[in-house]
């Protein structure tokens, strides 16, 4: 029993030591957790060495620099986005103005006699400005046109003049109807804004300008009413030395522009009557091709055009006079100015127009005839225009042989026409002997082809 008692005492002592050891280890663990607790006082953190401190400064400096770069990039991106939005809005606004200008450059012509064709309408409506197209729908069952067409001019001013002057006009004994297409009202509001801008610039539209006149001639005529800021005649892209017969003049004040319209509209100059009116558009290039349905006149939708590039500067108009033998400088105004210009254009009755007859019959006219005539006549000078006209007898033509085919060739200068006249009169063409004569220029410009030429 004594031994058993001693054994129990030893066991108790060992258990007590084990418990004390466990308590000591537990206390040490609690102390370690306290030292490494995240909520511990920062003063208890270990002190950084000099190397660590230097590295920390470099990291802070790097982060500061990167932050500044990011802020600059963000600001630049925001500015670029704002400019891009403005540019897109400007491009959309310009595209809508282009559509409006082209819509208002179109007119509807109805009640057309069935014996008329596109060429007759071109001749009747050409005094108001250059045309882009004449669309006359045809009926496949009757092989005749449907009695109406759509005419598209290069400018809305030309379309407005045609509306004002041709509504109810008699063509082939029948009064025609002239109006706007059905889709025109959607463009009126935009065009009205452009018209106000054009009025502020005192800009005028002029058309039916003689092909022999230059910008300096037009400026000298209109300059008698006030100071001119700019004068520009529209030129074909491939022929900058010629003009299309229309242009724009901008005065420095509104009173001069108003007097010019009042006094020079229908002013005869070089055998043609000038037509002058207020411009409907400001000095901006609105050239933009739209497609229209020939039947309804509605626009054929297509992708929006890109914003236009900066307008290139055109070469200056030539200053050489029409007739180098008579190179006077015209500086006077009014009736004397008109007289001197007319005399320069038709010096001593000389005309730059020749008439060729007995060249072909009506059934021999084909698509190649125009090119053959141009190729031959270009040997004698600059050919401005060629017109092939078929004159029917009063009682009507019974056959092609009864139709008199007249071919008019317009040169740039009278001496060129005289050279062609000398070379072509009496020559043989396709088994026929040509008859060549000069033709009065005033009749030709007025599209009167009924005369038989001059001796």
PDB file of C-alpha atoms in Angstrom, residues 13 134 241 243 372 427 451:
ATOM      1  CA  UNK A  13       3.467  15.541  -9.541  1.00  0.00           C
ATOM      2  CA  UNK A 134     -33.369  66.093-116.979  1.00  0.00           C
ATOM      3  CA  UNK A 241     -10.350  78.818-118.517  1.00  0.00           C
ATOM      4  CA  UNK A 243     -17.222  79.201-117.443  1.00  0.00           C
ATOM      5  CA  UNK A 372     -16.426  63.087-135.667  1.00  0.00           C
ATOM      6  CA  UNK A 427     -15.457  69.651-148.865  1.00  0.00           C
ATOM      7  CA  UNK A 451     -32.032  81.117-140.037  1.00  0.00           C
TER       8      UNK A 451
END
